[in-house]
mmCIF file of N, CA and C in Angstrom:
data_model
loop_
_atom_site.group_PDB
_atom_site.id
_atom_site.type_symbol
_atom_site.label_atom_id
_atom_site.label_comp_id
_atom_site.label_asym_id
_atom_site.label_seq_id
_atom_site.Cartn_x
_atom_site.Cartn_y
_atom_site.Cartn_z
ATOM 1 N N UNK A 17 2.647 6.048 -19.477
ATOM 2 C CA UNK A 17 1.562 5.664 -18.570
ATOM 3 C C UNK A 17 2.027 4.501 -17.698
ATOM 4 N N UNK A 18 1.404 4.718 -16.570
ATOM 5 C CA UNK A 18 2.185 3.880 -15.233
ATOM 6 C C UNK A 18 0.843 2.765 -15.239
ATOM 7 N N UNK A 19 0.634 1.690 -15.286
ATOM 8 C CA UNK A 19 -0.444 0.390 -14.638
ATOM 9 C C UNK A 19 -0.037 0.167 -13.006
ATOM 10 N N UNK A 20 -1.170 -0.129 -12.464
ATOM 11 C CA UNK A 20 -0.508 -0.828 -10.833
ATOM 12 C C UNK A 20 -1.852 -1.646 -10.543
ATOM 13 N N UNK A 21 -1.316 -2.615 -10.763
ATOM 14 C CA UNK A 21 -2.267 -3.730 -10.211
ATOM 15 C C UNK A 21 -1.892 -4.260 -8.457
ATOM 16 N N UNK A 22 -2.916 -4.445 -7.707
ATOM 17 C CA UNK A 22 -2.630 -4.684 -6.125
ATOM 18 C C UNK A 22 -3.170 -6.462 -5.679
ATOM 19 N N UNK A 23 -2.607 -7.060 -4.874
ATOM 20 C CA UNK A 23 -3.416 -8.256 -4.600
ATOM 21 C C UNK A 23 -3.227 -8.772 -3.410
ATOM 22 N N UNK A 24 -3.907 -9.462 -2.851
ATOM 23 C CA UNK A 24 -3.120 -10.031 -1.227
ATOM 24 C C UNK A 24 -4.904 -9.691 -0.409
ATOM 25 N N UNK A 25 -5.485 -8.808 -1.210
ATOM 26 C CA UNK A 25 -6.627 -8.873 0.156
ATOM 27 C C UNK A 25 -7.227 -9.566 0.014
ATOM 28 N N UNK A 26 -7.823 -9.531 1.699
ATOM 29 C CA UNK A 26 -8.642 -11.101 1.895
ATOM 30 C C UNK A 26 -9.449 -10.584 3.101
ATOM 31 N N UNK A 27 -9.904 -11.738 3.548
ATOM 32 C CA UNK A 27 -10.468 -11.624 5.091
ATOM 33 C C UNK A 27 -9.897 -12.257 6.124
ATOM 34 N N UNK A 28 -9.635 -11.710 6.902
ATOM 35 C CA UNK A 28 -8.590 -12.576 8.055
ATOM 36 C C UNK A 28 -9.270 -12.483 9.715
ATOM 37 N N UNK A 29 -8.909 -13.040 10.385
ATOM 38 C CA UNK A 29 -9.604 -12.870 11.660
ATOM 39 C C UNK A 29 -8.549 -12.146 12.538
ATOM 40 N N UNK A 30 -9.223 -11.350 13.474
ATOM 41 C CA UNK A 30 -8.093 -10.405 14.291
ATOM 42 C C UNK A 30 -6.727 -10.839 14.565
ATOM 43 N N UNK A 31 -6.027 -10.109 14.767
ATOM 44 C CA UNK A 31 -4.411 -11.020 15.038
ATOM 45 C C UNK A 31 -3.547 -11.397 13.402
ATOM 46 N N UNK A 32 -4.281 -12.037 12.988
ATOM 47 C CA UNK A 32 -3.660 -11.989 11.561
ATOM 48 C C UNK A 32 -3.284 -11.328 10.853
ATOM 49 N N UNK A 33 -2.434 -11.999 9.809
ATOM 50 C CA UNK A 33 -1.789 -11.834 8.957
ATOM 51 C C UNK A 33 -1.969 -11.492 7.172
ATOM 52 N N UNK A 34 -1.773 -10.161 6.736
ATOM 53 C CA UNK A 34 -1.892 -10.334 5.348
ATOM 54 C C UNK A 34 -0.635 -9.995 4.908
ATOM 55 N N UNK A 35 -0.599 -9.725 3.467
ATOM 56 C CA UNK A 35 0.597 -9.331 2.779
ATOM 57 C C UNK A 35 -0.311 -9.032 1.500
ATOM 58 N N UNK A 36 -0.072 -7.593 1.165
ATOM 59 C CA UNK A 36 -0.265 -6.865 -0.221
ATOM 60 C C UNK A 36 0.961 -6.835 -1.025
ATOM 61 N N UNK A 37 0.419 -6.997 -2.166
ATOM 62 C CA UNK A 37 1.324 -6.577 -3.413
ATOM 63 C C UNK A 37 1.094 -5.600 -4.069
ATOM 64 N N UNK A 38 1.869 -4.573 -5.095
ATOM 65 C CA UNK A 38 1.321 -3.739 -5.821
ATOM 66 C C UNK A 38 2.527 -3.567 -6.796
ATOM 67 N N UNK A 39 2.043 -4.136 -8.136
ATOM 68 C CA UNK A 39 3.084 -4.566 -9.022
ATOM 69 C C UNK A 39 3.300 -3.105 -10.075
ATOM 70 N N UNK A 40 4.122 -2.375 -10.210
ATOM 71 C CA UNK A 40 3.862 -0.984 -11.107
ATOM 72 C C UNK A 40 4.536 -1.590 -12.473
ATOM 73 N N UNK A 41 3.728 -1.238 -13.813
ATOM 74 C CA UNK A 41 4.410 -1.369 -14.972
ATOM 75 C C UNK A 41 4.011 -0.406 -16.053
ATOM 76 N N UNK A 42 4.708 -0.748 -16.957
ATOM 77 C CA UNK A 42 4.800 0.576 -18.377
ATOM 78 C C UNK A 42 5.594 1.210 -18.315
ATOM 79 N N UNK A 43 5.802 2.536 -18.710
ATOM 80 C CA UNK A 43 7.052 3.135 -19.099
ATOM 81 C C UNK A 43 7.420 4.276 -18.154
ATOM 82 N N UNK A 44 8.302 3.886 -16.781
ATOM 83 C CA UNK A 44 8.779 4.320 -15.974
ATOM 84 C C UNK A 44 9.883 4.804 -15.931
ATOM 85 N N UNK A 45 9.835 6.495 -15.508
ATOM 86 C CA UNK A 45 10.364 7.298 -15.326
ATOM 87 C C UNK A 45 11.256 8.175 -14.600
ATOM 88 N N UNK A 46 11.937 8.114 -14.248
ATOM 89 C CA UNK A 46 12.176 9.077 -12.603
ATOM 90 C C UNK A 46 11.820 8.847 -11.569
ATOM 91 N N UNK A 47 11.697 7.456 -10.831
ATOM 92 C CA UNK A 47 11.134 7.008 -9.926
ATOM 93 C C UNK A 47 10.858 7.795 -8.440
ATOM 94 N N UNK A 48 9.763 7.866 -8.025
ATOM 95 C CA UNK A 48 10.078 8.789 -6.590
ATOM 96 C C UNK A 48 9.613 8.033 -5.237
ATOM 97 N N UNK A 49 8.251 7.741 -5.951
ATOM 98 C CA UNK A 49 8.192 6.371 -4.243
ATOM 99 C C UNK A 49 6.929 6.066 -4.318
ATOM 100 N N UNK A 50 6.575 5.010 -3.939
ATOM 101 C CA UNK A 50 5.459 3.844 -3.413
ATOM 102 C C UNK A 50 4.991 4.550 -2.172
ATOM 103 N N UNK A 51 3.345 4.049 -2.076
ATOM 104 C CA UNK A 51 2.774 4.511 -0.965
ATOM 105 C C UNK A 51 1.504 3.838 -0.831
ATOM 106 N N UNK A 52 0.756 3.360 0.428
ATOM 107 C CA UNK A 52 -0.375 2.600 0.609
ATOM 108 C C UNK A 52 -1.173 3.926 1.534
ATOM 109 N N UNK A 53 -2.107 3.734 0.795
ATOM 110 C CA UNK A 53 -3.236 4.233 1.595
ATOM 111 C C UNK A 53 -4.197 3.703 1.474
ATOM 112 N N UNK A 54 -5.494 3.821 2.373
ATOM 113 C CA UNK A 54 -6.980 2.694 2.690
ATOM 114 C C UNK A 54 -7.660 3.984 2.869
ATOM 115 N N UNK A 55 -8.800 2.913 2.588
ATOM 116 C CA UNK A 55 -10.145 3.785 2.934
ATOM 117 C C UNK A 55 -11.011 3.055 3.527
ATOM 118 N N UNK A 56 -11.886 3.394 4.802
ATOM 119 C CA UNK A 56 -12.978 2.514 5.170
ATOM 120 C C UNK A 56 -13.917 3.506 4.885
ATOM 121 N N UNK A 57 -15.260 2.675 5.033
ATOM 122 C CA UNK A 57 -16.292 3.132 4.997
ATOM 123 C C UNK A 57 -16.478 4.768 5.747
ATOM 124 N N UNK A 58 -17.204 5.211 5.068
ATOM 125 C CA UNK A 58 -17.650 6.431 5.964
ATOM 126 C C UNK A 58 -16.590 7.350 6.328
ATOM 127 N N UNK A 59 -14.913 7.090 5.933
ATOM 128 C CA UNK A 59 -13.699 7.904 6.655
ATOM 129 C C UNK A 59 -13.758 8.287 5.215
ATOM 130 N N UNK A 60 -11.877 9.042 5.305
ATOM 131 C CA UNK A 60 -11.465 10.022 4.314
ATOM 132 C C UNK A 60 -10.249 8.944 3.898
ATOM 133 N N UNK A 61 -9.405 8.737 2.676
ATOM 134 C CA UNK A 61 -8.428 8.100 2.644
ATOM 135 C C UNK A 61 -7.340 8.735 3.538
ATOM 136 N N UNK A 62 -6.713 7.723 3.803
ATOM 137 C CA UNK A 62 -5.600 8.196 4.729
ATOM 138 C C UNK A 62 -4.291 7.431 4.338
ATOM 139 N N UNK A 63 -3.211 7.958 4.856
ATOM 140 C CA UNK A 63 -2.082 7.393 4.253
ATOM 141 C C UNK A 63 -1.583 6.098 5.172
ATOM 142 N N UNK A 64 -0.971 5.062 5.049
ATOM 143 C CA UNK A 64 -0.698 3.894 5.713
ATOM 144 C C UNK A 64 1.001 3.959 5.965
ATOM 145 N N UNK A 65 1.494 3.927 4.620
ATOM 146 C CA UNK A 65 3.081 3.681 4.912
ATOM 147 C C UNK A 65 3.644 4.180 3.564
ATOM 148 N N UNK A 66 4.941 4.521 3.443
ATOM 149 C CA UNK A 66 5.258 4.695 1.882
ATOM 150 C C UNK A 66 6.971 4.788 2.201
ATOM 151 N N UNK A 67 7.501 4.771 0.859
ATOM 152 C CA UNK A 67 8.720 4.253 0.465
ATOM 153 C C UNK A 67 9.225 5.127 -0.213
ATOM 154 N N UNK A 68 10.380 5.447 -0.218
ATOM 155 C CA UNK A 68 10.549 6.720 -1.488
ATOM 156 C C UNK A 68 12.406 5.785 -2.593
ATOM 157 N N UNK A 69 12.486 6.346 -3.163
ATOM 158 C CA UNK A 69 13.333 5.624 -4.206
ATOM 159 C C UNK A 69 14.432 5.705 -3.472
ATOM 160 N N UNK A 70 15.045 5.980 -2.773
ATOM 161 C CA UNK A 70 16.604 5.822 -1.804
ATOM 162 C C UNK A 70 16.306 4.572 -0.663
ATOM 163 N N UNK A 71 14.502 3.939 -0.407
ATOM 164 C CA UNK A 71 14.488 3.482 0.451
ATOM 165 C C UNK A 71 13.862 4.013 1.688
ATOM 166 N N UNK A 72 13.823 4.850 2.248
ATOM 167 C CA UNK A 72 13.587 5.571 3.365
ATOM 168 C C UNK A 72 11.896 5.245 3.439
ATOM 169 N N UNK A 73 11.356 5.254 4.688
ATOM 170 C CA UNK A 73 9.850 4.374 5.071
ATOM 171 C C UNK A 73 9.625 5.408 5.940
ATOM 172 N N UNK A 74 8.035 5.681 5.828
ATOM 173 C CA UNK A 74 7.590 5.827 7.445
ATOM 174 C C UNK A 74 6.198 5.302 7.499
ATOM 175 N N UNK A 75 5.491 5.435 7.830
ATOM 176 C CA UNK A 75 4.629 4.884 8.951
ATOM 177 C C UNK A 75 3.199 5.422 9.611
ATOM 178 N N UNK A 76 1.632 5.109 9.348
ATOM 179 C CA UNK A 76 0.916 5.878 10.080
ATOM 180 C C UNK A 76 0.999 5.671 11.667
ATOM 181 N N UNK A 77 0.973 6.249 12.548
ATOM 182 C CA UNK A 77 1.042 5.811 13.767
ATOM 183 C C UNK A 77 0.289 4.793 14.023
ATOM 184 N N UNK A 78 -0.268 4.645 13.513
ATOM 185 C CA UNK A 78 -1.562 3.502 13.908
ATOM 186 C C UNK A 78 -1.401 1.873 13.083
ATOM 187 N N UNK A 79 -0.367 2.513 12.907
ATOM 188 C CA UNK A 79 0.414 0.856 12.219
ATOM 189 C C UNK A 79 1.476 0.255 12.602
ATOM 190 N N UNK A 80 2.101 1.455 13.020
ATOM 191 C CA UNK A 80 3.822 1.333 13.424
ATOM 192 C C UNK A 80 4.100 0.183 14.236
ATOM 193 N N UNK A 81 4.966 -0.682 14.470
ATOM 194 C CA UNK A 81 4.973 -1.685 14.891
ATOM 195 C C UNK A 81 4.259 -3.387 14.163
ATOM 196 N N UNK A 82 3.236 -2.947 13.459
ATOM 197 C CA UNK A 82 2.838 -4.226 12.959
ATOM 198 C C UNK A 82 2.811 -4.596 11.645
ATOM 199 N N UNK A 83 2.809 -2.812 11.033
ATOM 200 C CA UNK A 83 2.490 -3.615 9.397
ATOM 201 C C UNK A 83 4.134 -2.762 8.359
ATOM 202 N N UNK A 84 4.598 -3.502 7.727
ATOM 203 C CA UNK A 84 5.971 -3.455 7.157
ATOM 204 C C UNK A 84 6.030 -3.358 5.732
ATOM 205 N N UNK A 85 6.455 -2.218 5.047
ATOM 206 C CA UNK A 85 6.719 -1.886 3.951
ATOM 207 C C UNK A 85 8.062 -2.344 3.293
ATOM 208 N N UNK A 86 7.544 -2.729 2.115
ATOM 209 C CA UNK A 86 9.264 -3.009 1.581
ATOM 210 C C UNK A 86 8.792 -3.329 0.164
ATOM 211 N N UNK A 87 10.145 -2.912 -0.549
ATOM 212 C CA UNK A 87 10.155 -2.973 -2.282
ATOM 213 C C UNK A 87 11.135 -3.780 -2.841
ATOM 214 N N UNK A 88 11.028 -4.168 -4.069
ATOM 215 C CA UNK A 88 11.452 -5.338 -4.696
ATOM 216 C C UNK A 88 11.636 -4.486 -6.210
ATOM 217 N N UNK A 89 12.744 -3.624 -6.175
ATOM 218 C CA UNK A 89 13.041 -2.983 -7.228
ATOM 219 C C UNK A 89 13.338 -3.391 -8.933
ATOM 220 N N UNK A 90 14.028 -4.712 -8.360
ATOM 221 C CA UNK A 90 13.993 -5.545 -9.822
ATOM 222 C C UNK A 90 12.715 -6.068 -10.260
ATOM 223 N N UNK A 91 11.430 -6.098 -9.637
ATOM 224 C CA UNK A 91 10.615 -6.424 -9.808
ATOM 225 C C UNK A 91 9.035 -5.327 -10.000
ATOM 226 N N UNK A 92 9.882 -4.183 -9.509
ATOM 227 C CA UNK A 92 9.188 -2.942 -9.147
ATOM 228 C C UNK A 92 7.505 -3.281 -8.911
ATOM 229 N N UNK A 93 7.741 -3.749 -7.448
ATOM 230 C CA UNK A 93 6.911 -4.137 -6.583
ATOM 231 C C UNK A 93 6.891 -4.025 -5.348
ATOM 232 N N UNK A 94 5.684 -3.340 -4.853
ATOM 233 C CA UNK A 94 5.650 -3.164 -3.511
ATOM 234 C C UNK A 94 5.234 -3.987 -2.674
ATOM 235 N N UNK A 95 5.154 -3.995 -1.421
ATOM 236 C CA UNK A 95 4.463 -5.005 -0.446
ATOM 237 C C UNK A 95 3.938 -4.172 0.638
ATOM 238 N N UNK A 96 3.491 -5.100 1.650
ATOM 239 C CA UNK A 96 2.826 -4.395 2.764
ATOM 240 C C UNK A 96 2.868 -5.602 3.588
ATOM 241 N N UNK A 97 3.432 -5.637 4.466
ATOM 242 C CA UNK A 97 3.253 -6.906 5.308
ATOM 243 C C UNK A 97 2.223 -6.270 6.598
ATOM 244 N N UNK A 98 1.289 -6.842 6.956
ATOM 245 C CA UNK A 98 0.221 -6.551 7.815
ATOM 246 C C UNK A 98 0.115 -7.371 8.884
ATOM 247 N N UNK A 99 0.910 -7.400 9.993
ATOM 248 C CA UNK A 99 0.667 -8.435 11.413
ATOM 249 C C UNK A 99 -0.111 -8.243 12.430
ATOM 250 N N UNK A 100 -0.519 -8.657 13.113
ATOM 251 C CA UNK A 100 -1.384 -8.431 14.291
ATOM 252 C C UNK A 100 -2.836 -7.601 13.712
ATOM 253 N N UNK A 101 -3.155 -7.457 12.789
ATOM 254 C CA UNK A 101 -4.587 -7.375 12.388
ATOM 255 C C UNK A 101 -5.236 -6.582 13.640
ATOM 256 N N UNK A 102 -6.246 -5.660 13.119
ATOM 257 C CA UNK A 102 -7.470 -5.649 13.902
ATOM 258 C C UNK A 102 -8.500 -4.997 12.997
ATOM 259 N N UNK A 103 -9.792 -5.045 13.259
ATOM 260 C CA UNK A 103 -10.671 -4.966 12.801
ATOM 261 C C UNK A 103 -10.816 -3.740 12.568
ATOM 262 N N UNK A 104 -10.416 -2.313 13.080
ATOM 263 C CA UNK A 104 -10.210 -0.900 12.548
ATOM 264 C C UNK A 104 -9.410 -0.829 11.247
ATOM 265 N N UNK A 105 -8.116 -2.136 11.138
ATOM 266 C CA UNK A 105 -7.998 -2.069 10.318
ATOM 267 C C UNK A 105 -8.648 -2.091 8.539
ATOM 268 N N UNK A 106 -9.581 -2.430 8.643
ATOM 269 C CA UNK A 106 -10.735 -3.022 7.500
ATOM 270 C C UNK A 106 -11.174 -1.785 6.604
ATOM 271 N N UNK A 107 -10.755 -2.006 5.576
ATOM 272 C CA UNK A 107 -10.566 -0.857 4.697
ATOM 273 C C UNK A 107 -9.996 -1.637 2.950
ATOM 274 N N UNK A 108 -10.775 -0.603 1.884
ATOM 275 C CA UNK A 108 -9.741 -0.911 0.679
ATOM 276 C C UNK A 108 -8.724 -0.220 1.063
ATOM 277 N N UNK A 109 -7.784 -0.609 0.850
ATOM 278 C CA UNK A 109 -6.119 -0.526 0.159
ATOM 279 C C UNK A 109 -5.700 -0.245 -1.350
ATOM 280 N N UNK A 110 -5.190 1.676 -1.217
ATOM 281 C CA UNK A 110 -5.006 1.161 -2.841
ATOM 282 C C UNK A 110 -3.634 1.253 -2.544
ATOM 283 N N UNK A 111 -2.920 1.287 -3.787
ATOM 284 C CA UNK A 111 -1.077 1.737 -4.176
ATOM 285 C C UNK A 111 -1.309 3.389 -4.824
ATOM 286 N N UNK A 112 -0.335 3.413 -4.914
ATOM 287 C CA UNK A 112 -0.023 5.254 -4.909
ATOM 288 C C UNK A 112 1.781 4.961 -5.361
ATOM 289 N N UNK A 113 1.710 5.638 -6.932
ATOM 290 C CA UNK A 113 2.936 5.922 -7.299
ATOM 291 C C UNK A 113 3.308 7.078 -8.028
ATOM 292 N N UNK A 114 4.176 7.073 -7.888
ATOM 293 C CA UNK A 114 4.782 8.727 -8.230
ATOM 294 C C UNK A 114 5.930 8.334 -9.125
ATOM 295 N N UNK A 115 6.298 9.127 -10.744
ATOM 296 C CA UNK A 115 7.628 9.592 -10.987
ATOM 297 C C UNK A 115 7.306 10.598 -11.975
ATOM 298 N N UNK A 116 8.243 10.973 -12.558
ATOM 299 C CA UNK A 116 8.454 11.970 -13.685
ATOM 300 C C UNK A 116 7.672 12.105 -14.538
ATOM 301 N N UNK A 117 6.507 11.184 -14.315
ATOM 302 C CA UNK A 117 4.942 11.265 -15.318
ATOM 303 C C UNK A 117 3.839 12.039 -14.727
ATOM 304 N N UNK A 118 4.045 11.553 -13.268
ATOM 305 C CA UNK A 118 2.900 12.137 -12.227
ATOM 306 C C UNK A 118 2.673 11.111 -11.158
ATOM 307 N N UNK A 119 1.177 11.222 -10.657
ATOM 308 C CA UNK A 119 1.083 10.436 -9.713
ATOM 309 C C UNK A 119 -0.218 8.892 -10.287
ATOM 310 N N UNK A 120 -0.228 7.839 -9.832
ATOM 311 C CA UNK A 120 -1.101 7.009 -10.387
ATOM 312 C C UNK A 120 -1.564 6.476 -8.793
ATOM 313 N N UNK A 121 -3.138 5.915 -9.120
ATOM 314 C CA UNK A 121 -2.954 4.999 -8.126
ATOM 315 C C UNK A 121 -3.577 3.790 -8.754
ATOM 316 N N UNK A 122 -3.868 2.713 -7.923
ATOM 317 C CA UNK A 122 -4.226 1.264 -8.305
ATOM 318 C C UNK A 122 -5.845 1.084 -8.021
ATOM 319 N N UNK A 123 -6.438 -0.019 -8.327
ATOM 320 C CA UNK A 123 -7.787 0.418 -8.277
ATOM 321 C C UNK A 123 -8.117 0.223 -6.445
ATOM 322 N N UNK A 124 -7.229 -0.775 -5.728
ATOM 323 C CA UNK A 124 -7.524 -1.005 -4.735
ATOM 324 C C UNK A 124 -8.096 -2.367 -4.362
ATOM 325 N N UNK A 125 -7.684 -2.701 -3.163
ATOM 326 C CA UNK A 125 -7.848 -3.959 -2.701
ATOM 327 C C UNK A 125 -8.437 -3.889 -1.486
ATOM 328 N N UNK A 126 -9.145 -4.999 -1.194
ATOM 329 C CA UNK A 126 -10.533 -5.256 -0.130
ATOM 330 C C UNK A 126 -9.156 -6.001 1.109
ATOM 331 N N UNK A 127 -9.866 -5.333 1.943
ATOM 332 C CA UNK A 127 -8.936 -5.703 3.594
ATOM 333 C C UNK A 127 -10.227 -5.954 4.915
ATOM 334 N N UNK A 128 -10.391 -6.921 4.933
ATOM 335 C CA UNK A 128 -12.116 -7.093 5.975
ATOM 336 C C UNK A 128 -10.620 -7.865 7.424
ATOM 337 N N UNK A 129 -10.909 -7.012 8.562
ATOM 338 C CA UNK A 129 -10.857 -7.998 9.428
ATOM 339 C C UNK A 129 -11.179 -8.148 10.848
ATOM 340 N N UNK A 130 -12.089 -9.579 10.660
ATOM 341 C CA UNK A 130 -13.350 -10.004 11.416
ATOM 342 C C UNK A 130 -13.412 -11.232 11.829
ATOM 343 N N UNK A 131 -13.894 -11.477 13.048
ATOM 344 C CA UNK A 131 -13.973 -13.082 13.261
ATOM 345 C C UNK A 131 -15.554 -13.678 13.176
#
């Protein structure tokens, strides 16, 4: 069984800056890849960015350019760096992991941003 705890959300005012974490632990398997997806109100989850175990990233279009994925393998931890903010952005955030067990996700983290 995989745990993934997430942290970093907050409320920020447009333009800003967050940074998510999403720490995976227990007894890991066959690693395949990290992935963020959000949900706002009233939408469907959608995918944000994800990572796969060689490294390789991509990107929702609607992020590209501002918000930056990257992993910390000795630590088997993800991130999300989030720049230039906007208020469409505002959504929970969960984590999404995958290996040789299945898929898990995290419970999710609160992302408000508003001035």
């Amino acid at each position: 069984q995989v745990r993934l705890a997430e942290s970093g959300g907050g409320l920020v005012q447009p333009g800003g800056s967050l940074r998510l974490s999403c720490v995976a632990s227990g007894f890991i398997v066959g690693f395949n890849g990290m992935r963020w997806y959000r949900q706002a109100p009233g939408k469907e989850r959608e995918l944000v960015a994800g990572i796969t175990s060689d490294g390789s990233t991509n990107y929702a279009d609607s992020v590209k350019g501002r918000f930056t994925i990257s992993r910390d393998n000795a630590k088997m931890t993800m991130y999300l760096q989030m720049n230039t903010l906007k208020p469409e952005d505002t959504a929970v955030y969960y984590c999404w992991f995958s290996d040789a067990h299945g898929i898990f996700w995290g419970q999710g983290t609160q992302v408000t941003v508003s001035s």
